[in-house]
């Protein structure tokens, strides 16, 4: 009897696996046609200079509105694109769109684009970036590329040599989500990153956790010693804003200032920003 039950259980389990696998394949097919149709959208979230309240850059964030399901979060479709070989094509589309969009903004405002570690594996990343810059006419110094710490772990030498070539063109390189990956401070010695973005999990706990605050202070100190910019991600409250500016964090990003917005709202966002003090926009733009 136990044997029978075990068998039935195994069967049930297999069925469920099939269902999960079927649903994954369906999503994959749908993602493939979205990428083929150039239907991945890009929204932009501002990064603010604390000392002046000015917008220094916008981070490009990919969006996928699946016809039946509605919006699928990037944390779902980016890993899917990585697994099914779509990330190079999708990454290139996001890059092309974001560079073209950035060209419409005031020239002191940069655009930051996220790179997946997988995009370093094809060996074509540097060439692709160069081609997109030439095609769109965006100056290299207006492009920032964000990479996570984990990138560097997997194939360090290869990744660093590509990063070096990109930086050599005048592109700025940021470390994203700093503190939650397999961080090695040694990477700051190996490569001259231009910017470090402190992961939002530390910002979320900066008021409640002495450890989170200590980590933020340490990263701010590190960035200052290295003369690189430091960004706090996920700033949601005026208290966090206050604490982070007291700690000497040079740039901030988060819902407190603005959620990611569609490109056609950037003009009016910038006009409004111009007329306001650094903290004046807080209650208005938080909705
Ligand atoms: P990320 O690069 O660290 O981007 C920041 C994420 O935090 C974004 O989530 C943003 O919408 C969200 N965020 C911004 N402000 C706040 C805040 O105040 N509170 C909270 N809780 N969250 C905030 P999103 O757009 O869902 O993207 C998630 C991740 O997906 C990104 O993390 C990035 O790693 C990846 N991603 C997004 N677009 C692309 C892309 O075009 N290419 C690649 N390779 N990855 C992308
Ligand atoms: Mg990012
Ligand atoms: Mg991040
Ligand atoms: Mg992230």
mmCIF file of N, CA and C in Angstrom, residues 95-96 99-100 103 125-141 143 169 171:
data_model
loop_
_atom_site.group_PDB
_atom_site.id
_atom_site.type_symbol
_atom_site.label_atom_id
_atom_site.label_comp_id
_atom_site.label_asym_id
_atom_site.label_seq_id
_atom_site.Cartn_x
_atom_site.Cartn_y
_atom_site.Cartn_z
ATOM 1 N N UNK A 95 19.055 48.893 -24.896
ATOM 2 C CA UNK A 95 20.181 49.821 -25.065
ATOM 3 C C UNK A 95 19.897 50.834 -26.181
ATOM 4 N N UNK A 96 19.448 50.315 -27.317
ATOM 5 C CA UNK A 96 19.182 51.160 -28.488
ATOM 6 C C UNK A 96 18.076 52.184 -28.188
ATOM 7 N N UNK A 99 19.315 54.809 -25.500
ATOM 8 C CA UNK A 99 20.272 55.788 -26.039
ATOM 9 C C UNK A 99 19.550 56.794 -26.933
ATOM 10 N N UNK A 100 18.621 56.303 -27.748
ATOM 11 C CA UNK A 100 17.859 57.201 -28.620
ATOM 12 C C UNK A 100 17.002 58.156 -27.781
ATOM 13 N N UNK A 103 18.971 61.028 -26.032
ATOM 14 C CA UNK A 103 19.400 62.095 -26.931
ATOM 15 C C UNK A 103 18.416 63.268 -26.937
ATOM 16 N N UNK A 125 29.577 42.138 -26.780
ATOM 17 C CA UNK A 125 28.980 43.265 -26.061
ATOM 18 C C UNK A 125 29.622 44.608 -26.419
ATOM 19 N N UNK A 126 30.957 44.627 -26.405
ATOM 20 C CA UNK A 126 31.666 45.879 -26.647
ATOM 21 C C UNK A 126 31.324 46.429 -28.037
ATOM 22 N N UNK A 127 31.325 45.512 -29.011
ATOM 23 C CA UNK A 127 30.999 45.885 -30.385
ATOM 24 C C UNK A 127 29.558 46.396 -30.495
ATOM 25 N N UNK A 128 28.639 45.688 -29.829
ATOM 26 C CA UNK A 128 27.230 46.091 -29.849
ATOM 27 C C UNK A 128 27.046 47.497 -29.284
ATOM 28 N N UNK A 129 27.668 47.745 -28.140
ATOM 29 C CA UNK A 129 27.541 49.053 -27.504
ATOM 30 C C UNK A 129 28.097 50.138 -28.424
ATOM 31 N N UNK A 130 29.251 49.861 -29.000
ATOM 32 C CA UNK A 130 29.875 50.814 -29.920
ATOM 33 C C UNK A 130 28.953 51.125 -31.100
ATOM 34 N N UNK A 131 28.374 50.077 -31.677
ATOM 35 C CA UNK A 131 27.467 50.248 -32.817
ATOM 36 C C UNK A 131 26.246 51.088 -32.434
ATOM 37 N N UNK A 132 25.670 50.799 -31.275
ATOM 38 C CA UNK A 132 24.485 51.550 -30.849
ATOM 39 C C UNK A 132 24.844 53.022 -30.628
ATOM 40 N N UNK A 133 26.004 53.281 -30.029
ATOM 41 C CA UNK A 133 26.415 54.680 -29.820
ATOM 42 C C UNK A 133 26.586 55.394 -31.167
ATOM 43 N N UNK A 134 27.200 54.704 -32.117
ATOM 44 C CA UNK A 134 27.394 55.314 -33.442
ATOM 45 C C UNK A 134 26.058 55.552 -34.145
ATOM 46 N N UNK A 135 25.199 54.524 -34.117
ATOM 47 C CA UNK A 135 23.903 54.637 -34.806
ATOM 48 C C UNK A 135 23.027 55.745 -34.223
ATOM 49 N N UNK A 136 23.013 55.839 -32.891
ATOM 50 C CA UNK A 136 22.114 56.817 -32.270
ATOM 51 C C UNK A 136 22.757 58.191 -32.171
ATOM 52 N N UNK A 137 24.086 58.247 -32.110
ATOM 53 C CA UNK A 137 24.787 59.513 -31.963
ATOM 54 C C UNK A 137 24.912 59.973 -30.515
ATOM 55 N N UNK A 138 24.595 59.082 -29.573
ATOM 56 C CA UNK A 138 24.755 59.459 -28.166
ATOM 57 C C UNK A 138 26.236 59.452 -27.786
ATOM 58 N N UNK A 139 26.738 60.570 -27.207
ATOM 59 C CA UNK A 139 28.138 60.575 -26.769
ATOM 60 C C UNK A 139 28.370 59.529 -25.674
ATOM 61 N N UNK A 140 29.495 58.837 -25.744
ATOM 62 C CA UNK A 140 29.774 57.742 -24.802
ATOM 63 C C UNK A 140 29.708 58.197 -23.347
ATOM 64 N N UNK A 141 30.074 59.459 -23.096
ATOM 65 C CA UNK A 141 30.107 59.896 -21.692
ATOM 66 C C UNK A 141 28.709 60.146 -21.128
ATOM 67 N N UNK A 143 26.525 57.669 -21.332
ATOM 68 C CA UNK A 143 26.044 56.305 -21.056
ATOM 69 C C UNK A 143 26.702 55.738 -19.801
ATOM 70 N N UNK A 169 36.212 53.782 -23.702
ATOM 71 C CA UNK A 169 35.443 54.581 -24.663
ATOM 72 C C UNK A 169 34.818 55.822 -24.009
ATOM 73 N N UNK A 171 32.543 55.426 -21.354
ATOM 74 C CA UNK A 171 31.315 54.987 -20.679
ATOM 75 C C UNK A 171 31.615 54.800 -19.191
#
